[in-house]
């Protein structure tokens, strides 16, 4: 039987969801107009006042907010509540030099944790479960978000944070953890370490995993499910909108339900900004309609995906987003061709390799080069040069047919590529250095 954390919301009629969105959008636009001069200026520049926004039909009129706006407004420029009413900040890792600081009132945290609780119950979680949260705690939203959701469901929560992999496994086994929350690359690493410790999936009490914060392929899902003997579910979110739980997967495992009572989703053409019809692939744009401290109107996520409004067998009525293919700013343009790391991952996993790889892009004599370093698994490890050459050629042919461009493949020995306890770093683009 499907369980919901907030059944009346999660299975509400589409008309009801639209009514919530209409009412909350109007209120939110008034809130930012009154409290955030940055928004007021942007709206005025388009000749808009709050009276022009009567419901979701008028959403397209509003200006977009981009990461550049957040940078300009850093740190307080988009704050919509007095600091005395804010109780927390979270922040992105800033690995791309674009640190974002998001503010929360207690109410914002409450709603965020509700979203995470919905995700945990959607994978079958109840107060009988033991939920190990191995996302990083601290400024990153993964740990705090899932921790709060786990409390709300009433799970016994193990806040291990990331790292110290053998200790993670000890807690999973000693305290009978049934749900594991971490990045998919860390889940893979935990699985690999368990194998090395001689543990088989039936010696591990886990039954479900809630994995997100980075793009991962269906092939990687199969791999993790087999290694850990669990069902692996996707969860999506971003710091700017709260953190994990903007959307989450249900038992159908065919896309992530967006919590539409809190976020309005649109798909736009990333080049023209035009809103695309239902089912089109494009950039995901979100408007947060319940956030108090840090509300974002039409925030361009850079994530490329599709929306699916068809009814879901799980009974939830909120729209589903596909797995993001990657970010448009992660997309590599190599010799004029668009390449997503996820496409490379699909080829590797289909051919029996693990998700331990690194993509190195460079420019030599004004031509882009694509080098893919791939780890051999311990089972396939060999020092027979003929065999290595055959394998490299086979992978290069697979990549050529998936990407439409040639790539140089270098097989490297098992465990030679650094493992990740958080988000994996897959791409080294030397062209920008
Ligand atoms: O990654 C929040 C999060 C934590 C989500 C834990 C899920 C689990 P940021 O660090 O701000 O927030 O990064 C947000 O990560 O725009 C996507 O590009 C990417 N991302 C997040 N979840 C997924 C996912 C957290 N399930 C950025 N699949 C987003 C693919 C994801 N990409």
GROMACS .gro file of C-alpha atoms and ligand atoms in nm:
model
  465
    1UNK     CA    1   0.000   0.000   0.000
    2UNK     CA    2   0.129   0.342  -0.098
    3UNK     CA    3   0.194   0.569   0.199
    4UNK     CA    4   0.198   0.948   0.189
    5UNK     CA    5   0.324   1.201   0.439
    6UNK     CA    6   0.057   1.458   0.346
    7UNK     CA    7  -0.200   1.256   0.148
    8UNK     CA    8  -0.451   1.539   0.105
    9UNK     CA    9  -0.182   1.750  -0.061
   10UNK     CA   10   0.012   1.482  -0.247
   11UNK     CA   11  -0.300   1.335  -0.412
   12UNK     CA   12  -0.499   1.660  -0.450
   13UNK     CA   13  -0.686   1.717  -0.778
   14UNK     CA   14  -0.508   1.914  -1.050
   15UNK     CA   15  -0.772   2.187  -1.006
   16UNK     CA   16  -0.688   2.212  -0.638
   17UNK     CA   17  -0.315   2.230  -0.711
   18UNK     CA   18  -0.376   2.508  -0.964
   19UNK     CA   19  -0.594   2.697  -0.714
   20UNK     CA   20  -0.313   2.679  -0.453
   21UNK     CA   21  -0.059   2.796  -0.707
   22UNK     CA   22  -0.274   3.087  -0.829
   23UNK     CA   23  -0.342   3.214  -0.481
   24UNK     CA   24   0.014   3.168  -0.353
   25UNK     CA   25   0.176   3.321  -0.661
   26UNK     CA   26  -0.028   3.641  -0.627
   27UNK     CA   27   0.065   3.662  -0.259
   28UNK     CA   28   0.432   3.591  -0.329
   29UNK     CA   29   0.459   3.859  -0.599
   30UNK     CA   30   0.311   4.114  -0.358
   31UNK     CA   31   0.554   3.996  -0.087
   32UNK     CA   32   0.866   4.049  -0.302
   33UNK     CA   33   0.732   4.376  -0.448
   34UNK     CA   34   0.685   4.512  -0.097
   35UNK     CA   35   1.007   4.377   0.054
   36UNK     CA   36   1.275   4.327  -0.212
   37UNK     CA   37   1.379   4.640  -0.404
   38UNK     CA   38   1.580   4.419  -0.643
   39UNK     CA   39   1.259   4.247  -0.761
   40UNK     CA   40   1.061   4.567  -0.770
   41UNK     CA   41   1.321   4.724  -1.001
   42UNK     CA   42   1.324   4.421  -1.229
   43UNK     CA   43   0.944   4.422  -1.249
   44UNK     CA   44   0.929   4.797  -1.308
   45UNK     CA   45   1.181   4.760  -1.591
   46UNK     CA   46   0.924   4.536  -1.760
   47UNK     CA   47   0.640   4.776  -1.683
   48UNK     CA   48   0.484   4.537  -1.433
   49UNK     CA   49   0.311   4.586  -1.098
   50UNK     CA   50   0.167   4.312  -0.874
   51UNK     CA   51  -0.177   4.385  -1.023
   52UNK     CA   52  -0.058   4.236  -1.354
   53UNK     CA   53  -0.011   3.894  -1.194
   54UNK     CA   54  -0.354   3.744  -1.128
   55UNK     CA   55  -0.256   3.376  -1.141
   56UNK     CA   56  -0.028   3.118  -1.302
   57UNK     CA   57  -0.142   3.227  -1.651
   58UNK     CA   58   0.048   3.551  -1.593
   59UNK     CA   59   0.369   3.386  -1.473
   60UNK     CA   60   0.536   3.420  -1.814
   61UNK     CA   61   0.525   3.800  -1.780
   62UNK     CA   62   0.765   3.803  -1.486
   63UNK     CA   63   1.139   3.847  -1.543
   64UNK     CA   64   1.372   3.552  -1.487
   65UNK     CA   65   1.613   3.532  -1.199
   66UNK     CA   66   1.954   3.382  -1.277
   67UNK     CA   67   2.255   3.276  -1.081
   68UNK     CA   68   2.417   3.604  -1.190
   69UNK     CA   69   2.134   3.792  -1.014
   70UNK     CA   70   2.205   3.597  -0.696
   71UNK     CA   71   2.570   3.687  -0.723
   72UNK     CA   72   2.491   4.055  -0.776
   73UNK     CA   73   2.256   4.054  -0.482
   74UNK     CA   74   2.495   3.865  -0.250
   75UNK     CA   75   2.451   3.842   0.042
   76UNK     CA   76   2.132   4.026   0.144
   77UNK     CA   77   1.996   4.172  -0.180
   78UNK     CA   78   1.716   3.916  -0.226
   79UNK     CA   79   1.626   3.880   0.138
   80UNK     CA   80   1.250   3.932   0.186
   81UNK     CA   81   1.228   3.911   0.566
   82UNK     CA   82   1.415   4.101   0.837
   83UNK     CA   83   1.723   3.912   0.957
   84UNK     CA   84   1.564   3.898   1.301
   85UNK     CA   85   1.305   3.657   1.154
   86UNK     CA   86   1.565   3.437   0.982
   87UNK     CA   87   1.704   3.141   1.174
   88UNK     CA   88   1.944   2.967   0.931
   89UNK     CA   89   2.149   2.995   0.618
   90UNK     CA   90   2.266   2.718   0.388
   91UNK     CA   91   2.507   2.760   0.103
   92UNK     CA   92   2.625   2.592  -0.214
   93UNK     CA   93   2.975   2.450  -0.224
   94UNK     CA   94   3.087   2.725  -0.461
   95UNK     CA   95   3.311   2.485  -0.655
   96UNK     CA   96   3.238   2.685  -0.969
   97UNK     CA   97   3.315   3.008  -0.784
   98UNK     CA   98   2.945   3.092  -0.758
   99UNK     CA   99   2.863   3.065  -0.390
  100UNK     CA  100   2.496   3.115  -0.312
  101UNK     CA  101   2.371   3.191   0.038
  102UNK     CA  102   2.005   3.108   0.102
  103UNK     CA  103   1.813   3.227   0.409
  104UNK     CA  104   1.538   3.048   0.599
  105UNK     CA  105   1.273   3.145   0.852
  106UNK     CA  106   1.158   2.871   1.090
  107UNK     CA  107   0.848   2.835   0.869
  108UNK     CA  108   1.069   2.786   0.560
  109UNK     CA  109   1.261   2.510   0.737
  110UNK     CA  110   0.937   2.344   0.841
  111UNK     CA  111   0.804   2.332   0.485
  112UNK     CA  112   1.140   2.214   0.350
  113UNK     CA  113   1.149   1.928   0.601
  114UNK     CA  114   0.790   1.837   0.503
  115UNK     CA  115   0.911   1.799   0.143
  116UNK     CA  116   1.192   1.567   0.257
  117UNK     CA  117   0.947   1.370   0.473
  118UNK     CA  118   0.728   1.318   0.164
  119UNK     CA  119   1.035   1.177  -0.015
  120UNK     CA  120   1.114   0.936   0.269
  121UNK     CA  121   0.756   0.806   0.291
  122UNK     CA  122   0.748   0.769  -0.089
  123UNK     CA  123   1.023   0.505  -0.064
  124UNK     CA  124   0.821   0.321   0.202
  125UNK     CA  125   0.971   0.490   0.510
  126UNK     CA  126   0.779   0.480   0.841
  127UNK     CA  127   0.857   0.536   1.208
  128UNK     CA  128   0.974   0.170   1.215
  129UNK     CA  129   1.265   0.260   0.986
  130UNK     CA  130   1.623   0.351   1.064
  131UNK     CA  131   1.740   0.621   0.829
  132UNK     CA  132   2.113   0.682   0.787
  133UNK     CA  133   2.187   1.027   0.649
  134UNK     CA  134   2.528   1.015   0.479
  135UNK     CA  135   2.497   1.340   0.288
  136UNK     CA  136   2.730   1.610   0.415
  137UNK     CA  137   2.600   1.815   0.709
  138UNK     CA  138   2.688   2.181   0.740
  139UNK     CA  139   2.641   2.443   0.472
  140UNK     CA  140   2.539   2.178   0.216
  141UNK     CA  141   2.162   2.121   0.225
  142UNK     CA  142   2.172   1.742   0.181
  143UNK     CA  143   2.238   1.642   0.543
  144UNK     CA  144   2.017   1.898   0.722
  145UNK     CA  145   1.725   1.851   0.478
  146UNK     CA  146   1.701   1.473   0.495
  147UNK     CA  147   1.776   1.480   0.868
  148UNK     CA  148   1.472   1.702   0.926
  149UNK     CA  149   1.253   1.490   0.697
  150UNK     CA  150   1.358   1.173   0.874
  151UNK     CA  151   1.262   1.322   1.212
  152UNK     CA  152   0.922   1.425   1.076
  153UNK     CA  153   0.852   1.070   0.957
  154UNK     CA  154   0.966   0.945   1.296
  155UNK     CA  155   1.250   0.727   1.167
  156UNK     CA  156   1.539   0.663   1.401
  157UNK     CA  157   1.790   0.897   1.236
  158UNK     CA  158   2.164   0.824   1.215
  159UNK     CA  159   2.335   1.152   1.125
  160UNK     CA  160   2.667   1.006   1.008
  161UNK     CA  161   2.729   1.281   0.750
  162UNK     CA  162   2.963   1.177   0.469
  163UNK     CA  163   3.304   1.012   0.498
  164UNK     CA  164   3.465   0.739   0.707
  165UNK     CA  165   3.315   0.471   0.487
  166UNK     CA  166   3.393   0.168   0.703
  167UNK     CA  167   3.221   0.338   0.997
  168UNK     CA  168   2.919   0.405   0.775
  169UNK     CA  169   2.899   0.033   0.705
  170UNK     CA  170   2.941  -0.051   1.072
  171UNK     CA  171   2.644   0.171   1.165
  172UNK     CA  172   2.430   0.032   0.883
  173UNK     CA  173   2.492  -0.322   1.010
  174UNK     CA  174   2.496  -0.265   1.388
  175UNK     CA  175   2.191  -0.038   1.399
  176UNK     CA  176   2.002  -0.208   1.118
  177UNK     CA  177   1.971   0.093   0.893
  178UNK     CA  178   1.695   0.035   0.637
  179UNK     CA  179   1.716   0.362   0.442
  180UNK     CA  180   2.040   0.521   0.321
  181UNK     CA  181   2.055   0.884   0.204
  182UNK     CA  182   2.366   1.004   0.017
  183UNK     CA  183   2.490   1.100  -0.328
  184UNK     CA  184   2.474   0.818  -0.584
  185UNK     CA  185   2.852   0.830  -0.627
  186UNK     CA  186   2.895   0.783  -0.251
  187UNK     CA  187   2.641   0.498  -0.256
  188UNK     CA  188   2.856   0.331  -0.522
  189UNK     CA  189   3.164   0.380  -0.310
  190UNK     CA  190   2.992   0.236  -0.001
  191UNK     CA  191   2.886  -0.063  -0.215
  192UNK     CA  192   3.239  -0.111  -0.342
  193UNK     CA  193   3.379  -0.098   0.012
  194UNK     CA  194   3.122  -0.351   0.135
  195UNK     CA  195   3.229  -0.588  -0.140
  196UNK     CA  196   3.592  -0.547  -0.040
  197UNK     CA  197   3.496  -0.627   0.318
  198UNK     CA  198   3.350  -0.953   0.188
  199UNK     CA  199   2.989  -0.850   0.256
  200UNK     CA  200   2.708  -0.966   0.027
  201UNK     CA  201   2.381  -0.771  -0.020
  202UNK     CA  202   2.188  -1.017   0.203
  203UNK     CA  203   2.417  -0.929   0.496
  204UNK     CA  204   2.311  -0.565   0.470
  205UNK     CA  205   1.977  -0.459   0.624
  206UNK     CA  206   1.919  -0.166   0.384
  207UNK     CA  207   1.604  -0.179   0.171
  208UNK     CA  208   1.596   0.164   0.007
  209UNK     CA  209   1.826   0.450  -0.084
  210UNK     CA  210   1.745   0.816  -0.148
  211UNK     CA  211   2.017   0.938  -0.379
  212UNK     CA  212   2.052   1.276  -0.546
  213UNK     CA  213   2.243   1.605  -0.567
  214UNK     CA  214   2.412   1.502  -0.892
  215UNK     CA  215   2.317   1.350  -1.225
  216UNK     CA  216   2.319   0.969  -1.238
  217UNK     CA  217   2.211   0.733  -1.511
  218UNK     CA  218   1.957   0.447  -1.510
  219UNK     CA  219   2.255   0.214  -1.556
  220UNK     CA  220   2.412   0.348  -1.238
  221UNK     CA  221   2.080   0.292  -1.058
  222UNK     CA  222   2.082  -0.076  -1.163
  223UNK     CA  223   2.439  -0.110  -1.052
  224UNK     CA  224   2.374   0.039  -0.705
  225UNK     CA  225   2.053  -0.163  -0.664
  226UNK     CA  226   2.242  -0.487  -0.736
  227UNK     CA  227   2.544  -0.408  -0.520
  228UNK     CA  228   2.349  -0.296  -0.214
  229UNK     CA  229   2.043  -0.518  -0.265
  230UNK     CA  230   1.806  -0.221  -0.236
  231UNK     CA  231   1.570  -0.006  -0.442
  232UNK     CA  232   1.745   0.319  -0.531
  233UNK     CA  233   1.532   0.633  -0.559
  234UNK     CA  234   1.622   0.970  -0.700
  235UNK     CA  235   1.574   1.301  -0.517
  236UNK     CA  236   1.629   1.647  -0.660
  237UNK     CA  237   1.665   1.996  -0.527
  238UNK     CA  238   1.882   2.301  -0.508
  239UNK     CA  239   2.001   2.530  -0.234
  240UNK     CA  240   1.838   2.834  -0.395
  241UNK     CA  241   1.492   2.676  -0.353
  242UNK     CA  242   1.552   2.512  -0.010
  243UNK     CA  243   1.759   2.200  -0.080
  244UNK     CA  244   1.669   1.835  -0.140
  245UNK     CA  245   1.298   1.755  -0.177
  246UNK     CA  246   1.197   1.999  -0.448
  247UNK     CA  247   1.105   1.672  -0.620
  248UNK     CA  248   1.137   1.304  -0.537
  249UNK     CA  249   1.076   0.961  -0.681
  250UNK     CA  250   0.793   0.729  -0.581
  251UNK     CA  251   0.751   0.350  -0.611
  252UNK     CA  252   0.704   0.383  -0.989
  253UNK     CA  253   1.066   0.507  -1.026
  254UNK     CA  254   0.973   0.688  -1.346
  255UNK     CA  255   1.047   1.049  -1.265
  256UNK     CA  256   1.035   1.278  -0.965
  257UNK     CA  257   0.714   1.437  -0.836
  258UNK     CA  258   0.763   1.811  -0.796
  259UNK     CA  259   0.610   1.950  -0.476
  260UNK     CA  260   0.384   2.180  -0.673
  261UNK     CA  261   0.212   2.326  -0.370
  262UNK     CA  262   0.549   2.495  -0.300
  263UNK     CA  263   0.714   2.526  -0.643
  264UNK     CA  264   0.572   2.613  -0.984
  265UNK     CA  265   0.772   2.447  -1.262
  266UNK     CA  266   0.812   2.569  -1.620
  267UNK     CA  267   1.025   2.439  -1.907
  268UNK     CA  268   1.180   2.703  -2.128
  269UNK     CA  269   1.398   2.718  -2.434
  270UNK     CA  270   1.737   2.801  -2.279
  271UNK     CA  271   1.834   3.016  -2.577
  272UNK     CA  272   1.519   3.225  -2.625
  273UNK     CA  273   1.360   3.206  -2.279
  274UNK     CA  274   1.030   3.108  -2.441
  275UNK     CA  275   0.801   2.876  -2.239
  276UNK     CA  276   0.778   2.538  -2.414
  277UNK     CA  277   0.466   2.319  -2.439
  278UNK     CA  278   0.411   2.025  -2.200
  279UNK     CA  279   0.643   1.732  -2.270
  280UNK     CA  280   0.920   1.939  -2.435
  281UNK     CA  281   1.280   1.908  -2.328
  282UNK     CA  282   1.431   2.231  -2.200
  283UNK     CA  283   1.560   2.425  -1.901
  284UNK     CA  284   1.370   2.388  -1.577
  285UNK     CA  285   1.254   2.714  -1.418
  286UNK     CA  286   1.106   2.732  -1.067
  287UNK     CA  287   0.902   2.984  -0.874
  288UNK     CA  288   0.893   2.927  -0.500
  289UNK     CA  289   0.545   3.027  -0.385
  290UNK     CA  290   0.569   2.955  -0.012
  291UNK     CA  291   0.921   3.064   0.080
  292UNK     CA  292   0.927   3.362   0.315
  293UNK     CA  293   1.292   3.463   0.357
  294UNK     CA  294   1.441   3.389   0.016
  295UNK     CA  295   1.165   3.362  -0.243
  296UNK     CA  296   1.273   3.316  -0.603
  297UNK     CA  297   1.051   3.403  -0.897
  298UNK     CA  298   1.119   3.220  -1.224
  299UNK     CA  299   1.463   3.098  -1.121
  300UNK     CA  300   1.659   2.945  -1.408
  301UNK     CA  301   1.808   2.622  -1.277
  302UNK     CA  302   2.018   2.539  -1.586
  303UNK     CA  303   1.898   2.180  -1.543
  304UNK     CA  304   1.772   2.025  -1.864
  305UNK     CA  305   1.475   1.787  -1.839
  306UNK     CA  306   1.112   1.721  -1.936
  307UNK     CA  307   0.786   1.737  -1.737
  308UNK     CA  308   0.530   1.457  -1.740
  309UNK     CA  309   0.170   1.538  -1.640
  310UNK     CA  310   0.031   1.186  -1.697
  311UNK     CA  311  -0.130   1.017  -1.396
  312UNK     CA  312   0.115   0.813  -1.186
  313UNK     CA  313   0.030   0.464  -1.053
  314UNK     CA  314   0.145   0.575  -0.705
  315UNK     CA  315  -0.160   0.803  -0.677
  316UNK     CA  316   0.037   1.126  -0.646
  317UNK     CA  317  -0.098   1.397  -0.871
  318UNK     CA  318   0.197   1.636  -0.875
  319UNK     CA  319   0.382   1.665  -1.206
  320UNK     CA  320   0.691   1.449  -1.256
  321UNK     CA  321   1.023   1.574  -1.389
  322UNK     CA  322   1.262   1.343  -1.569
  323UNK     CA  323   1.611   1.288  -1.435
  324UNK     CA  324   1.805   1.599  -1.536
  325UNK     CA  325   2.040   1.506  -1.820
  326UNK     CA  326   2.295   1.732  -1.658
  327UNK     CA  327   2.317   2.105  -1.627
  328UNK     CA  328   2.331   2.320  -1.935
  329UNK     CA  329   2.644   2.473  -1.781
  330UNK     CA  330   2.790   2.119  -1.730
  331UNK     CA  331   2.725   2.045  -2.092
  332UNK     CA  332   3.051   2.026  -2.279
  333UNK     CA  333   3.077   2.160  -2.628
  334UNK     CA  334   3.348   1.956  -2.795
  335UNK     CA  335   3.430   2.032  -3.155
  336UNK     CA  336   3.089   2.198  -3.176
  337UNK     CA  337   2.901   1.893  -3.048
  338UNK     CA  338   2.703   1.895  -2.720
  339UNK     CA  339   2.823   1.624  -2.483
  340UNK     CA  340   2.674   1.542  -2.144
  341UNK     CA  341   2.882   1.340  -1.895
  342UNK     CA  342   2.572   1.123  -1.839
  343UNK     CA  343   2.591   0.999  -2.200
  344UNK     CA  344   2.948   0.882  -2.143
  345UNK     CA  345   2.844   0.715  -1.817
  346UNK     CA  346   2.568   0.523  -1.995
  347UNK     CA  347   2.815   0.376  -2.245
  348UNK     CA  348   3.062   0.274  -1.973
  349UNK     CA  349   2.804   0.105  -1.751
  350UNK     CA  350   2.639  -0.072  -2.044
  351UNK     CA  351   2.975  -0.224  -2.126
  352UNK     CA  352   3.029  -0.357  -1.776
  353UNK     CA  353   3.252  -0.084  -1.634
  354UNK     CA  354   3.184   0.100  -1.307
  355UNK     CA  355   3.096   0.467  -1.266
  356UNK     CA  356   3.457   0.548  -1.181
  357UNK     CA  357   3.568   0.762  -1.471
  358UNK     CA  358   3.705   1.104  -1.548
  359UNK     CA  359   3.655   1.316  -1.857
  360UNK     CA  360   3.946   1.534  -1.957
  361UNK     CA  361   3.890   1.801  -2.220
  362UNK     CA  362   4.169   2.009  -2.369
  363UNK     CA  363   4.247   2.214  -2.676
  364UNK     CA  364   4.552   2.117  -2.877
  365UNK     CA  365   4.643   2.323  -3.187
  366UNK     CA  366   4.294   2.480  -3.179
  367UNK     CA  367   4.121   2.142  -3.183
  368UNK     CA  368   3.927   2.014  -2.882
  369UNK     CA  369   4.037   1.679  -2.745
  370UNK     CA  370   3.823   1.442  -2.539
  371UNK     CA  371   4.002   1.190  -2.318
  372UNK     CA  372   3.807   0.949  -2.104
  373UNK     CA  373   3.990   0.771  -1.825
  374UNK     CA  374   3.802   0.459  -1.719
  375UNK     CA  375   3.883   0.223  -1.437
  376UNK     CA  376   3.896  -0.146  -1.508
  377UNK     CA  377   3.698  -0.345  -1.254
  378UNK     CA  378   3.901  -0.587  -1.041
  379UNK     CA  379   3.741  -0.878  -1.236
  380UNK     CA  380   3.856  -0.747  -1.574
  381UNK     CA  381   4.197  -0.622  -1.458
  382UNK     CA  382   4.481  -0.743  -1.680
  383UNK     CA  383   4.825  -0.629  -1.787
  384UNK     CA  384   4.791  -0.797  -2.126
  385UNK     CA  385   4.845  -0.501  -2.361
  386UNK     CA  386   4.658  -0.668  -2.646
  387UNK     CA  387   4.350  -0.714  -2.427
  388UNK     CA  388   4.370  -0.358  -2.294
  389UNK     CA  389   4.398  -0.224  -2.648
  390UNK     CA  390   4.097  -0.429  -2.760
  391UNK     CA  391   3.889  -0.298  -2.468
  392UNK     CA  392   3.993   0.062  -2.529
  393UNK     CA  393   3.896   0.038  -2.897
  394UNK     CA  394   3.563  -0.119  -2.807
  395UNK     CA  395   3.483   0.164  -2.561
  396UNK     CA  396   3.596   0.430  -2.809
  397UNK     CA  397   3.362   0.282  -3.071
  398UNK     CA  398   3.073   0.286  -2.820
  399UNK     CA  399   3.142   0.651  -2.735
  400UNK     CA  400   3.168   0.747  -3.101
  401UNK     CA  401   2.828   0.597  -3.171
  402UNK     CA  402   2.665   0.763  -2.863
  403UNK     CA  403   2.824   1.107  -2.901
  404UNK     CA  404   2.890   1.135  -3.271
  405UNK     CA  405   3.249   1.242  -3.210
  406UNK     CA  406   3.566   1.049  -3.141
  407UNK     CA  407   3.716   1.013  -2.795
  408UNK     CA  408   4.043   0.871  -2.672
  409UNK     CA  409   3.988   0.605  -2.406
  410UNK     CA  410   4.251   0.519  -2.148
  411UNK     CA  411   4.190   0.223  -1.921
  412UNK     CA  412   4.343   0.268  -1.577
  413UNK     CA  413   4.389   0.024  -1.293
  414UNK     CA  414   4.114  -0.040  -1.035
  415UNK     CA  415   4.081   0.222  -0.756
  416UNK     CA  416   4.317   0.470  -0.926
  417UNK     CA  417   4.050   0.741  -0.971
  418UNK     CA  418   3.971   0.933  -0.651
  419UNK     CA  419   3.640   0.833  -0.488
  420UNK     CA  420   3.384   1.091  -0.384
  421UNK     CA  421   3.202   1.116  -0.053
  422UNK     CA  422   2.981   1.396  -0.186
  423UNK     CA  423   2.927   1.516  -0.538
  424UNK     CA  424   3.169   1.347  -0.780
  425UNK     CA  425   3.401   1.558  -0.994
  426UNK     CA  426   3.383   1.392  -1.335
  427UNK     CA  427   3.505   1.658  -1.572
  428UNK     CA  428   3.838   1.837  -1.597
  429UNK     CA  429   3.811   2.102  -1.865
  430UNK     CA  430   4.162   2.234  -1.917
  431UNK     CA  431   4.040   2.472  -2.189
  432UNK     CA  432   3.913   2.718  -1.930
  433UNK     CA  433   4.235   2.727  -1.730
  434LIG     O1  434   2.240   1.929  -0.446
  434LIG     C1  435   2.052   1.968  -0.304
  434LIG     C2  436   2.033   1.822  -0.286
  434LIG     C3  437   2.091   1.759  -0.179
  434LIG     C4  438   1.955   1.750  -0.376
  434LIG     C5  439   2.071   1.622  -0.159
  434LIG     C6  440   1.934   1.615  -0.357
  434LIG     C7  441   1.993   1.552  -0.250
  434LIG     P1  442   2.298   2.222  -0.468
  434LIG     O2  443   2.427   2.184  -0.408
  434LIG     O3  444   2.257   2.364  -0.465
  434LIG     O4  445   2.180   2.145  -0.401
  434LIG     O5  446   2.300   2.173  -0.619
  434LIG     C8  447   2.187   2.184  -0.701
  434LIG     O6  448   2.254   1.985  -0.820
  434LIG     O7  449   2.068   2.237  -0.991
  434LIG     C9  450   2.128   2.002  -1.018
  434LIG     O8  451   2.212   2.046  -1.121
  434LIG    C10  452   2.203   1.908  -0.928
  434LIG     N1  453   2.113   1.804  -0.877
  434LIG    C11  454   2.050   1.801  -0.758
  434LIG     N2  455   1.978   1.687  -0.747
  434LIG    C12  456   1.995   1.619  -0.864
  434LIG    C13  457   1.947   1.496  -0.915
  434LIG    C14  458   2.167   2.008  -0.391
  434LIG     N3  459   1.868   1.415  -0.846
  434LIG    C15  460   2.214   2.122  -0.836
  434LIG     N4  461   1.984   1.461  -1.041
  434LIG    C16  462   2.092   2.116  -0.924
  434LIG    C17  463   2.066   1.541  -1.116
  434LIG    C18  464   2.080   1.695  -0.947
  434LIG     N5  465   2.115   1.656  -1.072
   0.00000   0.00000   0.00000
